[in-house]
Amino acid sequence: MQLENVATRRQQKRAAHIFTLAAFLLWAVYTQFVEAYIMPGPVAVAERLYEFFTDFHLVKHMFWSFAHIIGAVSASFLIGCALALMPFYMPSFKLMVHGRLSPFLNSFSGIGWTLLAVIWFGINDFTVMFAISMVLIPFAIINLREGLDNTDAELMEMAHSFSRGRWRQFR
């Protein structure tokens, strides 16, 4: 039985490698029939990647882009978490957050938020982070709301019965 599993895994690995090689070869053949600006070949891509990762200026910009993304994701998670926790702990805010604010934020596309951010703030780092955050906040609200809705009510009641403080219940 175990030998069959090993043989099956080897066949799966071999199939995966053959598929990757076939895709690579198909790419190389396709680039022979189209212009380089439409689909550059594998050699041109490899050369450009080498140039990119050996140029300190470009690598620095890549890390700044990563910093923008990490900052925007963190900000959207914190804002979304605060907005999702408000109705959970203060039910009077439920209509405001889930009935009005979340659908409103969800109604704008990423391009819409980007255009508004450029109009409001100009072209700068904050604009990039604002646009990314505004797109991600509804996702954070919805996911955190679903997680809170699926929290075990009996477990929360037990924590309350055993005199756990609100902070310990929250954790």
PDB file of N, CA and C in Angstrom, residues 7 9-10 14 20 23 26 38 42-43 55 72 80 85 90-91 96 98 101 109 121 128 130-131 144 151-152 157 170:
ATOM      1  N   ALA A   7       4.682   5.536  -5.488  1.00  0.00           N
ATOM      2  CA  ALA A   7       4.649   5.526  -6.950  1.00  0.00           C
ATOM      3  C   ALA A   7       3.660   6.574  -7.476  1.00  0.00           C
ATOM      4  N   ARG A   9       2.748   9.365  -5.967  1.00  0.00           N
ATOM      5  CA  ARG A   9       3.330  10.691  -5.752  1.00  0.00           C
ATOM      6  C   ARG A   9       4.400  10.994  -6.790  1.00  0.00           C
ATOM      7  N   ARG A  10       5.206  10.012  -7.135  1.00  0.00           N
ATOM      8  CA  ARG A  10       6.225  10.216  -8.174  1.00  0.00           C
ATOM      9  C   ARG A  10       5.573  10.552  -9.510  1.00  0.00           C
ATOM     10  N   ARG A  14       6.035  13.983 -11.558  1.00  0.00           N
ATOM     11  CA  ARG A  14       6.488  13.928 -12.944  1.00  0.00           C
ATOM     12  C   ARG A  14       5.491  14.646 -13.846  1.00  0.00           C
ATOM     13  N   THR A  20       4.720  21.905 -16.484  1.00  0.00           N
ATOM     14  CA  THR A  20       5.469  23.156 -16.385  1.00  0.00           C
ATOM     15  C   THR A  20       6.389  23.319 -17.591  1.00  0.00           C
ATOM     16  N   ALA A  23       4.318  24.172 -20.680  1.00  0.00           N
ATOM     17  CA  ALA A  23       3.873  25.565 -20.656  1.00  0.00           C
ATOM     18  C   ALA A  23       5.023  26.502 -21.020  1.00  0.00           C
ATOM     19  N   LEU A  26       5.654  26.152 -24.757  1.00  0.00           N
ATOM     20  CA  LEU A  26       4.571  26.806 -25.482  1.00  0.00           C
ATOM     21  C   LEU A  26       4.762  28.321 -25.479  1.00  0.00           C
ATOM     22  N   ILE A  38       4.133  42.581 -27.176  1.00  0.00           N
ATOM     23  CA  ILE A  38       2.905  41.862 -26.834  1.00  0.00           C
ATOM     24  C   ILE A  38       3.217  40.731 -25.863  1.00  0.00           C
ATOM     25  N   PRO A  42      11.056  34.112 -23.037  1.00  0.00           N
ATOM     26  CA  PRO A  42      11.632  33.740 -21.748  1.00  0.00           C
ATOM     27  C   PRO A  42      13.026  34.301 -21.520  1.00  0.00           C
ATOM     28  N   VAL A  43      13.837  34.379 -22.559  1.00  0.00           N
ATOM     29  CA  VAL A  43      15.197  34.909 -22.412  1.00  0.00           C
ATOM     30  C   VAL A  43      15.141  36.394 -22.081  1.00  0.00           C
ATOM     31  N   ASP A  55      19.746  46.069  -9.810  1.00  0.00           N
ATOM     32  CA  ASP A  55      19.704  47.527  -9.745  1.00  0.00           C
ATOM     33  C   ASP A  55      19.143  47.936  -8.381  1.00  0.00           C
ATOM     34  N   ALA A  72      -1.215  49.499   4.028  1.00  0.00           N
ATOM     35  CA  ALA A  72      -2.626  49.617   3.652  1.00  0.00           C
ATOM     36  C   ALA A  72      -3.439  48.434   4.151  1.00  0.00           C
ATOM     37  N   GLY A  80     -11.415  47.966   9.700  1.00  0.00           N
ATOM     38  CA  GLY A  80     -12.479  46.979   9.537  1.00  0.00           C
ATOM     39  C   GLY A  80     -12.790  46.256  10.830  1.00  0.00           C
ATOM     40  N   LEU A  85     -16.445  45.281  15.217  1.00  0.00           N
ATOM     41  CA  LEU A  85     -16.637  45.065  16.654  1.00  0.00           C
ATOM     42  C   LEU A  85     -17.665  46.020  17.258  1.00  0.00           C
ATOM     43  N   MET A  90     -21.930  46.867  20.770  1.00  0.00           N
ATOM     44  CA  MET A  90     -22.946  47.909  20.933  1.00  0.00           C
ATOM     45  C   MET A  90     -23.990  47.714  19.828  1.00  0.00           C
ATOM     46  N   PRO A  91     -25.000  46.878  20.071  1.00  0.00           N
ATOM     47  CA  PRO A  91     -25.959  46.513  19.016  1.00  0.00           C
ATOM     48  C   PRO A  91     -26.680  47.692  18.363  1.00  0.00           C
ATOM     49  N   MET A  96     -26.195  51.010  11.378  1.00  0.00           N
ATOM     50  CA  MET A  96     -25.261  51.974  10.807  1.00  0.00           C
ATOM     51  C   MET A  96     -24.114  51.270  10.069  1.00  0.00           C
ATOM     52  N   HIS A  98     -23.613  47.691   9.355  1.00  0.00           N
ATOM     53  CA  HIS A  98     -23.926  46.627   8.410  1.00  0.00           C
ATOM     54  C   HIS A  98     -25.020  47.007   7.415  1.00  0.00           C
ATOM     55  N   LEU A 101     -23.064  51.646   6.191  1.00  0.00           N
ATOM     56  CA  LEU A 101     -21.644  51.903   5.906  1.00  0.00           C
ATOM     57  C   LEU A 101     -21.008  50.811   5.058  1.00  0.00           C
ATOM     58  N   SER A 109     -15.832  50.951  -6.704  1.00  0.00           N
ATOM     59  CA  SER A 109     -14.780  50.069  -7.219  1.00  0.00           C
ATOM     60  C   SER A 109     -13.418  50.625  -6.822  1.00  0.00           C
ATOM     61  N   PHE A 121      -6.412  64.104  -2.469  1.00  0.00           N
ATOM     62  CA  PHE A 121      -5.092  64.172  -1.848  1.00  0.00           C
ATOM     63  C   PHE A 121      -3.949  64.427  -2.824  1.00  0.00           C
ATOM     64  N   VAL A 128      -2.063  56.258  -2.489  1.00  0.00           N
ATOM     65  CA  VAL A 128      -1.964  54.827  -2.788  1.00  0.00           C
ATOM     66  C   VAL A 128      -2.493  54.013  -1.622  1.00  0.00           C
ATOM     67  N   PHE A 130      -4.470  54.971   0.811  1.00  0.00           N
ATOM     68  CA  PHE A 130      -5.892  55.235   1.021  1.00  0.00           C
ATOM     69  C   PHE A 130      -6.737  54.396   0.070  1.00  0.00           C
ATOM     70  N   ALA A 131      -6.382  54.396  -1.217  1.00  0.00           N
ATOM     71  CA  ALA A 131      -7.173  53.665  -2.208  1.00  0.00           C
ATOM     72  C   ALA A 131      -7.177  52.164  -1.914  1.00  0.00           C
ATOM     73  N   LEU A 144     -14.802  39.707   9.377  1.00  0.00           N
ATOM     74  CA  LEU A 144     -14.818  39.767  10.838  1.00  0.00           C
ATOM     75  C   LEU A 144     -16.237  39.639  11.383  1.00  0.00           C
ATOM     76  N   THR A 151     -19.274  33.067  16.540  1.00  0.00           N
ATOM     77  CA  THR A 151     -18.698  32.855  17.861  1.00  0.00           C
ATOM     78  C   THR A 151     -19.670  32.038  18.704  1.00  0.00           C
ATOM     79  N   ASP A 152     -19.154  31.096  19.435  1.00  0.00           N
ATOM     80  CA  ASP A 152     -19.982  30.214  20.255  1.00  0.00           C
ATOM     81  C   ASP A 152     -20.633  31.021  21.379  1.00  0.00           C
ATOM     82  N   GLU A 157     -21.237  33.078  27.078  1.00  0.00           N
ATOM     83  CA  GLU A 157     -22.063  33.120  28.286  1.00  0.00           C
ATOM     84  C   GLU A 157     -21.307  32.516  29.469  1.00  0.00           C
ATOM     85  N   PHE A 170     -13.090  39.389  25.274  1.00  0.00           N
ATOM     86  CA  PHE A 170     -12.716  39.809  23.921  1.00  0.00           C
ATOM     87  C   PHE A 170     -11.563  38.965  23.389  1.00  0.00           C
TER      88      PHE A 170
END
